[in-house]
PDB file of C-alpha atoms in Angstrom:
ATOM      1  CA  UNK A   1       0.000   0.000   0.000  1.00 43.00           C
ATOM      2  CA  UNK A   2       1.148   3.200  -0.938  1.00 46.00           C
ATOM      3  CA  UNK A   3       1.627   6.042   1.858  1.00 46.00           C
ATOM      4  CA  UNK A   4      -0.827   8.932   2.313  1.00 48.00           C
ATOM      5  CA  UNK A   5      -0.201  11.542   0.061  1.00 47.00           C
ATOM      6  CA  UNK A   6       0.148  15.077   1.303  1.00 50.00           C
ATOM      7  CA  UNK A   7      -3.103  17.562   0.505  1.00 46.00           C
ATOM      8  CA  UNK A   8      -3.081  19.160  -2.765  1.00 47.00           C
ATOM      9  CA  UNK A   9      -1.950  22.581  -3.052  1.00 52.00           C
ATOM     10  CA  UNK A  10      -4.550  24.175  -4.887  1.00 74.00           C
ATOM     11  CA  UNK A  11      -3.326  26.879  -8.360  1.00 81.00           C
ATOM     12  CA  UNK A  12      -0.950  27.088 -10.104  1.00 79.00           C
ATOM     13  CA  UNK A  13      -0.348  28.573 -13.508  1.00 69.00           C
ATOM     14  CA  UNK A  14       1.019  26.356 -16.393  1.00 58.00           C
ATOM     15  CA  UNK A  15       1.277  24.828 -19.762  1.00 51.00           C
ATOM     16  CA  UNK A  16      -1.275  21.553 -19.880  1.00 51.00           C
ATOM     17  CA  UNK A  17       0.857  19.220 -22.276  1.00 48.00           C
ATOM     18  CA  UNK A  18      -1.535  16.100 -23.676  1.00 51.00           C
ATOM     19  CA  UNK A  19       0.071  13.614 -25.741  1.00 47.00           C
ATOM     20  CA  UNK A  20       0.204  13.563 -29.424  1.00 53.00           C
ATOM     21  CA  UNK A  21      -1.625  17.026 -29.187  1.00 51.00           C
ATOM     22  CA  UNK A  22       0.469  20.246 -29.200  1.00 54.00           C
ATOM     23  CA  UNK A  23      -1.019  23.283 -27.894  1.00 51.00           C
ATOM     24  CA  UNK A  24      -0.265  26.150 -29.825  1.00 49.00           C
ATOM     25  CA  UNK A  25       1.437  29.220 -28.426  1.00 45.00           C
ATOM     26  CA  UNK A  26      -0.967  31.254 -25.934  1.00 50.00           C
ATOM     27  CA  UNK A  27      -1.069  32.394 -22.321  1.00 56.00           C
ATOM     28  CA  UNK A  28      -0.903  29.886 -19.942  1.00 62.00           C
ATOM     29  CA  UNK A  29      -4.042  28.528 -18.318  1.00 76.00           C
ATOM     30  CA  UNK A  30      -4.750  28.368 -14.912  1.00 91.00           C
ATOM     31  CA  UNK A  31      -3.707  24.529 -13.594  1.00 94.00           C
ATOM     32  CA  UNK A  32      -5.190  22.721 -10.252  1.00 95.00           C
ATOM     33  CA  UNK A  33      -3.558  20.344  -8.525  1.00 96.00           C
ATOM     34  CA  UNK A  34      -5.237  17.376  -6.931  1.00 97.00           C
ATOM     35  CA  UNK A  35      -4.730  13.909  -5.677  1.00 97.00           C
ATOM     36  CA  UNK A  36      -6.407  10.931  -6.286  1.00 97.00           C
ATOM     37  CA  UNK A  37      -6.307   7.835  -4.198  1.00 98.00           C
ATOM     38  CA  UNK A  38      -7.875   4.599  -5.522  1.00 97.00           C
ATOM     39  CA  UNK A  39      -8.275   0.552  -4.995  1.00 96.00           C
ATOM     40  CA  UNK A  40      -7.139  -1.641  -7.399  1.00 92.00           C
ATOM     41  CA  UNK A  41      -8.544  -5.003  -8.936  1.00 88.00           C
ATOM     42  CA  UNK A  42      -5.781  -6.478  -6.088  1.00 90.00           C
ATOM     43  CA  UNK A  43      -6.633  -4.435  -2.856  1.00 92.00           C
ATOM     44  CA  UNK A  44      -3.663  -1.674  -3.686  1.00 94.00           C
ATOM     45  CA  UNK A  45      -4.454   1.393  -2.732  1.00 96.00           C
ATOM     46  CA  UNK A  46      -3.103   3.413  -5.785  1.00 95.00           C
ATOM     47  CA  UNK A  47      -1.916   7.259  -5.700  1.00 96.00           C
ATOM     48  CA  UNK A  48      -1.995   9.507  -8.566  1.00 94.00           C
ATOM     49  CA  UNK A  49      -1.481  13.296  -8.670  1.00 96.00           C
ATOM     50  CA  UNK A  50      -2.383  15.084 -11.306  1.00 95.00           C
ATOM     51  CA  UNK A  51      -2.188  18.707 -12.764  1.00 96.00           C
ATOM     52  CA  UNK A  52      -5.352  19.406 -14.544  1.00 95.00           C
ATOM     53  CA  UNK A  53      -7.105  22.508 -15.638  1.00 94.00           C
ATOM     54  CA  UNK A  54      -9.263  24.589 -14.164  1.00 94.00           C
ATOM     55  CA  UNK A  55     -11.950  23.808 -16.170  1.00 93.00           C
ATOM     56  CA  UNK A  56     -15.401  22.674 -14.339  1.00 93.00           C
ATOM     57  CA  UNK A  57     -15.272  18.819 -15.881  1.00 94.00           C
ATOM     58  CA  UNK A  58     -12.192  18.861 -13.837  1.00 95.00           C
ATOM     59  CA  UNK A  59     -12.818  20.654 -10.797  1.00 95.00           C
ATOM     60  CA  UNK A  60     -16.423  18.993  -9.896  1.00 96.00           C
ATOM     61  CA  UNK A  61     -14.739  15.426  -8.578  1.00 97.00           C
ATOM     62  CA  UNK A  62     -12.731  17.415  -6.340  1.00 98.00           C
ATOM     63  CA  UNK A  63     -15.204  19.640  -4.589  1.00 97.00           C
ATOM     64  CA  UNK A  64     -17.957  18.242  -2.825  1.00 98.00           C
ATOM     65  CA  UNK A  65     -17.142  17.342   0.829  1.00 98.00           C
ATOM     66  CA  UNK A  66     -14.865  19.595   3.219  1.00 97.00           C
ATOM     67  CA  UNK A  67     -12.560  17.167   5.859  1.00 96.00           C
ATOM     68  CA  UNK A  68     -14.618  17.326   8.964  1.00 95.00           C
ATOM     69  CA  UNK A  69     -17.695  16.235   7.196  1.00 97.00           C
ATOM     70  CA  UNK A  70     -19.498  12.552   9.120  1.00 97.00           C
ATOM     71  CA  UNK A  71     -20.406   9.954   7.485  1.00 97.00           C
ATOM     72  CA  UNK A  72     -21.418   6.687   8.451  1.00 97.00           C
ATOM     73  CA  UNK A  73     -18.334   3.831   8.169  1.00 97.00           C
ATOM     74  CA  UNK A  74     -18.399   0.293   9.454  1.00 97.00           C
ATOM     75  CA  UNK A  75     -16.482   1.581  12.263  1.00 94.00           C
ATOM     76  CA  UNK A  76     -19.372   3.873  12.843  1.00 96.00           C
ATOM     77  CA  UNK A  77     -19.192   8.203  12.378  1.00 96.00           C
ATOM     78  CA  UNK A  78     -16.252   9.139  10.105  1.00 97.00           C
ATOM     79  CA  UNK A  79     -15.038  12.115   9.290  1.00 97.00           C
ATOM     80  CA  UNK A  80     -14.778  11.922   5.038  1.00 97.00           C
ATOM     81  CA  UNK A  81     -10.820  13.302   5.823  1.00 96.00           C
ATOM     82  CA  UNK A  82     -10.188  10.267   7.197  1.00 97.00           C
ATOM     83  CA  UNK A  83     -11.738   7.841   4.527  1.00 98.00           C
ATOM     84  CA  UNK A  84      -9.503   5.571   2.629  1.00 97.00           C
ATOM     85  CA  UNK A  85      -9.995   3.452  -0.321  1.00 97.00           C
ATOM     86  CA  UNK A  86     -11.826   0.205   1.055  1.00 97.00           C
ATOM     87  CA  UNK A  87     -13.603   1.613   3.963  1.00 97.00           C
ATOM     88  CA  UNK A  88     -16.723   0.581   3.762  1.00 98.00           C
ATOM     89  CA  UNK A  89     -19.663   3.319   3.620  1.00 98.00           C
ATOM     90  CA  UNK A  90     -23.145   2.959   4.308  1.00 98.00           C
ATOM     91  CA  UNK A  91     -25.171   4.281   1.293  1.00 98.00           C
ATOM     92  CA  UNK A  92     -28.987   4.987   0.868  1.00 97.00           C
ATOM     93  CA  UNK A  93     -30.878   2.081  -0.493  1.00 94.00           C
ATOM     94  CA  UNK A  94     -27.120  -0.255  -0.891  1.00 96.00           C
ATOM     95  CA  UNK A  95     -26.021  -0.433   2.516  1.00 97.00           C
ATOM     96  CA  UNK A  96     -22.099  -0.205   3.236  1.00 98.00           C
ATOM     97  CA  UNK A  97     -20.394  -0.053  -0.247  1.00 98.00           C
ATOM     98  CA  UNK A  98     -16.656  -0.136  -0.909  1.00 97.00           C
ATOM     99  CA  UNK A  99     -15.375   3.130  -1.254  1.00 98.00           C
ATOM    100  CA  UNK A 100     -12.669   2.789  -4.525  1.00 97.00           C
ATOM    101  CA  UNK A 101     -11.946   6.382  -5.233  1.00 98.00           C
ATOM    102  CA  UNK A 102     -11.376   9.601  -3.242  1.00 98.00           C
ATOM    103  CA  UNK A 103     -10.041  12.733  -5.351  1.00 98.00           C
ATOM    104  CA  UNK A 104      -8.850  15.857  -2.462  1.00 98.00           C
ATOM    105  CA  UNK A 105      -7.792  19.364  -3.896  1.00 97.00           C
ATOM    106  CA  UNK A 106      -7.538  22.892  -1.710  1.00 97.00           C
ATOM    107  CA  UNK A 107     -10.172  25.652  -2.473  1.00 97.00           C
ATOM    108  CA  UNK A 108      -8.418  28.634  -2.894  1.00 95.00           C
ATOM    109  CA  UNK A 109     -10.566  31.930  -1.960  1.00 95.00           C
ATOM    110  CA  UNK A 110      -9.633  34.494  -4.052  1.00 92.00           C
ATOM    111  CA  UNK A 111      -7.252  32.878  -6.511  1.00 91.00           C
ATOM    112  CA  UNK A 112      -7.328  34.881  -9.122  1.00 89.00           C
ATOM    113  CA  UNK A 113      -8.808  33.596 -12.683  1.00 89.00           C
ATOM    114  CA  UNK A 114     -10.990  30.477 -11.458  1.00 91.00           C
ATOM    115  CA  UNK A 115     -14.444  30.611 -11.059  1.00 92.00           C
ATOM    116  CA  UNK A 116     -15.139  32.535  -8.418  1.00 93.00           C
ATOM    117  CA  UNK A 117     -17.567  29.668  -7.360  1.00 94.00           C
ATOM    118  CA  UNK A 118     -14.475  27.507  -6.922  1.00 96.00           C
ATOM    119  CA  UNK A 119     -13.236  29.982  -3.693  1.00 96.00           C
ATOM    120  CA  UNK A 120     -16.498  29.498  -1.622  1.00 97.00           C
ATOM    121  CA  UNK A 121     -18.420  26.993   0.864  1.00 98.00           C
ATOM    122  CA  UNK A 122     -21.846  26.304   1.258  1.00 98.00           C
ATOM    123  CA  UNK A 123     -22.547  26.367   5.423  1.00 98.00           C
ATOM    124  CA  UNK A 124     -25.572  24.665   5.796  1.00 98.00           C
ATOM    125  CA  UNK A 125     -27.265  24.998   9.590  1.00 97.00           C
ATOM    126  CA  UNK A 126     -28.809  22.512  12.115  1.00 96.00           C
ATOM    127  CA  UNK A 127     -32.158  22.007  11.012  1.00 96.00           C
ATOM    128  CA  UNK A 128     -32.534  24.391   8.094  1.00 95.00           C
ATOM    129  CA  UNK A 129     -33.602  21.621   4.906  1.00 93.00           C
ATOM    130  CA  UNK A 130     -35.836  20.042   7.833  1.00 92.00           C
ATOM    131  CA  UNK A 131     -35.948  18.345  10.758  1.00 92.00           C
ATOM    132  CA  UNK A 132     -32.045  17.049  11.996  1.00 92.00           C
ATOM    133  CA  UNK A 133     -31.137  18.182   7.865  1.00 94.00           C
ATOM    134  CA  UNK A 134     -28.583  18.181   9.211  1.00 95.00           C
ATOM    135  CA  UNK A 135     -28.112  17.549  12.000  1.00 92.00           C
ATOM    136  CA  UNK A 136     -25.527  19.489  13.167  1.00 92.00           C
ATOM    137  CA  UNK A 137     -24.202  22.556  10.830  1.00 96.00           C
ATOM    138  CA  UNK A 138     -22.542  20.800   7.410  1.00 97.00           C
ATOM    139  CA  UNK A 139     -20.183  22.776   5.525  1.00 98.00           C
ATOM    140  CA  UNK A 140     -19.838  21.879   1.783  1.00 98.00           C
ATOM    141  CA  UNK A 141     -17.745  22.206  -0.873  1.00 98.00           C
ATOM    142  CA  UNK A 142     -18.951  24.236  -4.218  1.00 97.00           C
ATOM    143  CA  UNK A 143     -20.094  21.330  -6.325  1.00 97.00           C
ATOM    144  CA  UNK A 144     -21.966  19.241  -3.955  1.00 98.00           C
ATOM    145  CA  UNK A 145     -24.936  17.913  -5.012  1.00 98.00           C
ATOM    146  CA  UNK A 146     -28.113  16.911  -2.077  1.00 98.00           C
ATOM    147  CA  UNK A 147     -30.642  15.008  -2.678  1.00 97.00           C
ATOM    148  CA  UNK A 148     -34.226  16.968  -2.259  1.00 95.00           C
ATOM    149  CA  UNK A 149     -38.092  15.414  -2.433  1.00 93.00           C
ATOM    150  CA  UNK A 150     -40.801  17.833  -3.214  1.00 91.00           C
ATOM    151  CA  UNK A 151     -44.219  17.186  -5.084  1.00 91.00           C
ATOM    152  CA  UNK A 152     -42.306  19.633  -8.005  1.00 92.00           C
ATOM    153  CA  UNK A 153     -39.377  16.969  -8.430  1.00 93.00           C
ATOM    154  CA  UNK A 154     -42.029  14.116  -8.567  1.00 93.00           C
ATOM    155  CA  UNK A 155     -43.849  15.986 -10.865  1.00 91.00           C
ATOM    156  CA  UNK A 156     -41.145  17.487 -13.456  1.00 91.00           C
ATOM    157  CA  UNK A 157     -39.469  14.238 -13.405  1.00 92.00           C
ATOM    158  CA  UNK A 158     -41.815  11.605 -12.433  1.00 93.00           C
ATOM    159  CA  UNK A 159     -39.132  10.682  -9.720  1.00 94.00           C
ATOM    160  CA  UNK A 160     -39.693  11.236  -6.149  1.00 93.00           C
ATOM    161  CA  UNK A 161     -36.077  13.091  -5.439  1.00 95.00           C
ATOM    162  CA  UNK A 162     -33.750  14.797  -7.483  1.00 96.00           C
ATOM    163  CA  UNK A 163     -30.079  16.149  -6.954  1.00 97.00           C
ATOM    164  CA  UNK A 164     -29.667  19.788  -6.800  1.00 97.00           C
ATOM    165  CA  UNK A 165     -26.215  21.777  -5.912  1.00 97.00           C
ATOM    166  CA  UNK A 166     -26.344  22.822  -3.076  1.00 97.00           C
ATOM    167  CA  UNK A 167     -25.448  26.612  -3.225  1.00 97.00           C
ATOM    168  CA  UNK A 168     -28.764  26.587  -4.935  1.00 96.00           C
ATOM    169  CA  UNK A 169     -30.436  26.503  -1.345  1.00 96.00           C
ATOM    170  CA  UNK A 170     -28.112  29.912  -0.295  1.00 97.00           C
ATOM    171  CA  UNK A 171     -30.796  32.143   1.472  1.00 95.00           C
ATOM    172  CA  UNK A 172     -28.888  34.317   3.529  1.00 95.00           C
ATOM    173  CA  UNK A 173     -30.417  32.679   6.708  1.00 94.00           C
ATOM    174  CA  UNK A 174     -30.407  28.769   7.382  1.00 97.00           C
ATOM    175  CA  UNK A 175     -27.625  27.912   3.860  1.00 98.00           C
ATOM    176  CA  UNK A 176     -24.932  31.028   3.961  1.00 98.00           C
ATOM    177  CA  UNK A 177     -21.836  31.132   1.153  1.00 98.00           C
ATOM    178  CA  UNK A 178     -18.907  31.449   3.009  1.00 97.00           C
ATOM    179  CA  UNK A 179     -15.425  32.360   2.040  1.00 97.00           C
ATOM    180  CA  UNK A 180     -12.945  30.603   4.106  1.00 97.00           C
ATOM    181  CA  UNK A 181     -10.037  33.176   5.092  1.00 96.00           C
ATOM    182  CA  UNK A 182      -7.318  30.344   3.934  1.00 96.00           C
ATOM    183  CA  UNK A 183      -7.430  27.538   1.834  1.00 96.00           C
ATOM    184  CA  UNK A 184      -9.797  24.857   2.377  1.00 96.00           C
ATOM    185  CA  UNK A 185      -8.992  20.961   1.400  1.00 97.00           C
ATOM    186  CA  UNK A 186     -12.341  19.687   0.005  1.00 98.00           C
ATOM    187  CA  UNK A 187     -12.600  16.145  -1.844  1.00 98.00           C
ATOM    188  CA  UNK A 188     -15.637  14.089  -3.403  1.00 98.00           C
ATOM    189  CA  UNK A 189     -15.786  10.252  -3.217  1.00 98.00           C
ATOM    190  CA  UNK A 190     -16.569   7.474  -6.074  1.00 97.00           C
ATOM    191  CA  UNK A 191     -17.830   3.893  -5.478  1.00 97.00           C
ATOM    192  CA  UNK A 192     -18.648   1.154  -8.263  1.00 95.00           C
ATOM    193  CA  UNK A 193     -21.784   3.006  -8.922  1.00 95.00           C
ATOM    194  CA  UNK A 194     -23.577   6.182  -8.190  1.00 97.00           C
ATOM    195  CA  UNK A 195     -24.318   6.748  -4.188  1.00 98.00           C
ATOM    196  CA  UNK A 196     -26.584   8.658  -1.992  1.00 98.00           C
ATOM    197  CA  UNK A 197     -24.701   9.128   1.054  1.00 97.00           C
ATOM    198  CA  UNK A 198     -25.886  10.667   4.283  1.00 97.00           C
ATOM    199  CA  UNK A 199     -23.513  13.256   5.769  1.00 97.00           C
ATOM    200  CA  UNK A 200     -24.137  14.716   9.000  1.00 95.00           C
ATOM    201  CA  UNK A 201     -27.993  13.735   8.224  1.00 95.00           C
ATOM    202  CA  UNK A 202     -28.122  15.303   4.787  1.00 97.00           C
ATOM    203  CA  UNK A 203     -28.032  13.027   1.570  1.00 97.00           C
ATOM    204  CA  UNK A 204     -25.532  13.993  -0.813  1.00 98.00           C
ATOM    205  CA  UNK A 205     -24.120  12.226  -3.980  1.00 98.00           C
ATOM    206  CA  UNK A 206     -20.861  10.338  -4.794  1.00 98.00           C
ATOM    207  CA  UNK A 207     -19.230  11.264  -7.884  1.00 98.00           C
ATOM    208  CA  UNK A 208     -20.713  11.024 -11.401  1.00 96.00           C
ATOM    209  CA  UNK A 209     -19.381  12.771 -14.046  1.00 94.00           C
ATOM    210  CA  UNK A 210     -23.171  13.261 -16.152  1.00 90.00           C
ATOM    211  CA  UNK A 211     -24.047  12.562 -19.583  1.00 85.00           C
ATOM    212  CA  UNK A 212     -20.718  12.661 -21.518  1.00 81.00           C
ATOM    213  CA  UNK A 213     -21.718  15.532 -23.510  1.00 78.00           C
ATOM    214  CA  UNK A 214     -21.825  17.602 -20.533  1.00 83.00           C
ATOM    215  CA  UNK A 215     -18.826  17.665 -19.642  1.00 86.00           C
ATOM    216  CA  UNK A 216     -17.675  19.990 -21.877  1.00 84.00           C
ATOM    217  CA  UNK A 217     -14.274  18.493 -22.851  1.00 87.00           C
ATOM    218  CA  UNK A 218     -12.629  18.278 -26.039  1.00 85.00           C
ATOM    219  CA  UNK A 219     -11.553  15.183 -27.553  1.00 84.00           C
ATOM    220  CA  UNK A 220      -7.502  15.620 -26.565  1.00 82.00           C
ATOM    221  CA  UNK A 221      -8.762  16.300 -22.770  1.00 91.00           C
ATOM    222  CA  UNK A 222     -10.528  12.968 -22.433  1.00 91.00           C
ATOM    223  CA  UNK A 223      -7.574  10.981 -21.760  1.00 91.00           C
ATOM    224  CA  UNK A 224      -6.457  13.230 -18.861  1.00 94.00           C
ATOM    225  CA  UNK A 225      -9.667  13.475 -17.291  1.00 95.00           C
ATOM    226  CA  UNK A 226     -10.031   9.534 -17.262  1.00 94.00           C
ATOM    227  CA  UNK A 227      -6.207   9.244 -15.885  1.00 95.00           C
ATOM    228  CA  UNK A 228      -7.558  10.511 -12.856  1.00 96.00           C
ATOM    229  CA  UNK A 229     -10.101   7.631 -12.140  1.00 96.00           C
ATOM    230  CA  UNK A 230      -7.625   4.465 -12.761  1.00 94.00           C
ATOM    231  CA  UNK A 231     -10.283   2.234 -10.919  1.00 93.00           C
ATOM    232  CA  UNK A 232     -12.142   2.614 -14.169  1.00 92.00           C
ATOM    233  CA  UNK A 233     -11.840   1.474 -17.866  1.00 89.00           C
ATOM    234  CA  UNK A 234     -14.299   4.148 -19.505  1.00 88.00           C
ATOM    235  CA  UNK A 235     -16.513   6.559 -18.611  1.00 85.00           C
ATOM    236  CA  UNK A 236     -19.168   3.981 -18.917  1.00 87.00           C
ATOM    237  CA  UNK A 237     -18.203   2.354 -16.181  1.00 91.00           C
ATOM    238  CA  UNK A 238     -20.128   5.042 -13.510  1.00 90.00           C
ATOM    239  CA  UNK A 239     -23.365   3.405 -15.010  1.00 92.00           C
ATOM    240  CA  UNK A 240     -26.703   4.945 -14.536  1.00 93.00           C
ATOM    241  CA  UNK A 241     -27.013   7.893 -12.507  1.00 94.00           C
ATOM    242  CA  UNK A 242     -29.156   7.432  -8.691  1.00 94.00           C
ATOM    243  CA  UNK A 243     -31.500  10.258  -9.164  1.00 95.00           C
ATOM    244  CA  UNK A 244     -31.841  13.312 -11.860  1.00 95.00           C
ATOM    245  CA  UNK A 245     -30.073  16.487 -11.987  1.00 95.00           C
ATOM    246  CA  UNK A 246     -32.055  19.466 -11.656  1.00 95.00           C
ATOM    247  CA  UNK A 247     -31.141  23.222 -10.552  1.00 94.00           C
ATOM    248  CA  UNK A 248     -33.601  24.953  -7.733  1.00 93.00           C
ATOM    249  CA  UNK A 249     -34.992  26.933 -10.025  1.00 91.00           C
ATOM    250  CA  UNK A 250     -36.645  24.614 -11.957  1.00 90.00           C
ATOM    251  CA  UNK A 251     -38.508  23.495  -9.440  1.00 87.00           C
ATOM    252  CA  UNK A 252     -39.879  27.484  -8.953  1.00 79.00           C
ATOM    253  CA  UNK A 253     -40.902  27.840 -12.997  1.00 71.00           C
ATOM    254  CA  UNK A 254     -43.100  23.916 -12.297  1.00 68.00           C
ATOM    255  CA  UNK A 255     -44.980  25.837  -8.913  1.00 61.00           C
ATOM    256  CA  UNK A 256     -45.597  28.794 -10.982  1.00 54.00           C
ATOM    257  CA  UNK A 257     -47.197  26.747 -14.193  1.00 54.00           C
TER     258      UNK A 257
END
């Protein structure tokens, strides 16, 4: 087993070289560094850094969870920091699944030239999605995803829950953006198939990249994005998303029809 690697540390300007495709001469694009740590076929725990762009295919499998975030482990409450390939998980509706991936990066606040999204935390406070959701204040990272159940979802998509990004929910009162005042490491999680898991009493989702098409890479990029995920042959492998995507405001325009 390989050792732990150290956090990622966050921006960095610099030339993205792919294989067998050139870039021409331009200014250089803003780079992220992040980690991945994954379980092979044998048990291994494999460790891959990478230096990707700062493009949003490549930023949303790093930015979900923040370290102190609980989940529920075999061993019982976790904090998602302290996960590891082959910890076992308990997911909604699949009980305690093998976690195989874990990508960590640092959120930067105020870096300049990313997203500015990509410098803030969604803080979300005891109680304020419903009753012990969560149950204890949960900060997230920028591209976290929670699951949400309302007659609109059922009826827009025929399914009874949906996943909508968090920051959607930002109301000033209950769910507050936050900018931390130093970097933040933040990570998501991947297992054989796309989880709901419940952190600190609010369901959130594992990592799935989408429909391909969404992702918004070109061709030459493909083979760097699916270098970070070595537990996986093709983007196929993810298989059918757990619930439908859907922004908050969606659901307004179906209550106002």
């Amino acid at each position: 087993m390989n050792a732990e690697p150290r956090p990622a540390s966050g921006l960095v300007a610099g030339q993205l070289s792919v294989p067998g495709h050139p870039a021409p001469p331009r200014r250089a694009p803003l780079m992220r560094r992040v980690e991945v740590v994954s379980l092979s076929p044998a048990g291994e725990v494999v460790h891959v850094p990478r230096l990707v762009p700062a493009l949003p295919a490549f930023e949303e499998p790093f930015a979900a969870f923040t370290r102190a975030t609980l989940v529920t482990t075999e061993r019982g409450l976790t904090a998602v920091g302290d996960l590891w390939p082959g910890d076992r998980v308990r997911t909604v509706g699949n009980g305690f699944q093998p976690l195989l991936w874990k990508g960590t990066t640092m959120l930067v606040p105020h870096a300049r030239g990313q997203e500015p999204a990509m410098g803030r935390l969604t803080r979300i406070a005891a109680d304020a999605l419903g009753i012990a959701r969560p149950m204890h204040d949960l900060v997230l990272g920028p591209m976290a995803r929670v699951s949400h159940r309302a007659a609109a979802v059922e009826r827009l998509t025929g399914r009874e829950a949906a996943l909508i990004p968090a920051r959607d929910f930002i109301d000033g009162f209950g769910v507050l953006e936050i900018t931390p005042p130093a970097p933040v490491e933040i990570c998501h999680l991947g297992f054989a198939g796309h989880e709901i898991i419940v952190a600190n009493g609010v369901e959130v989702e594992s990592y799935h990249p989408g429909p391909v098409h969404n992702l918004g890479l070109r061709p030459e990029y493909m083979e760097l994005f699916l270098s970070c995920f070595p537990h996986l042959d093709r983007i196929g492998d993810w298989g059918l998303p757990a619930h439908p995507r859907l922004r908050l405001q969606d659901l307004d325009l179906t209550r106002a029809a």
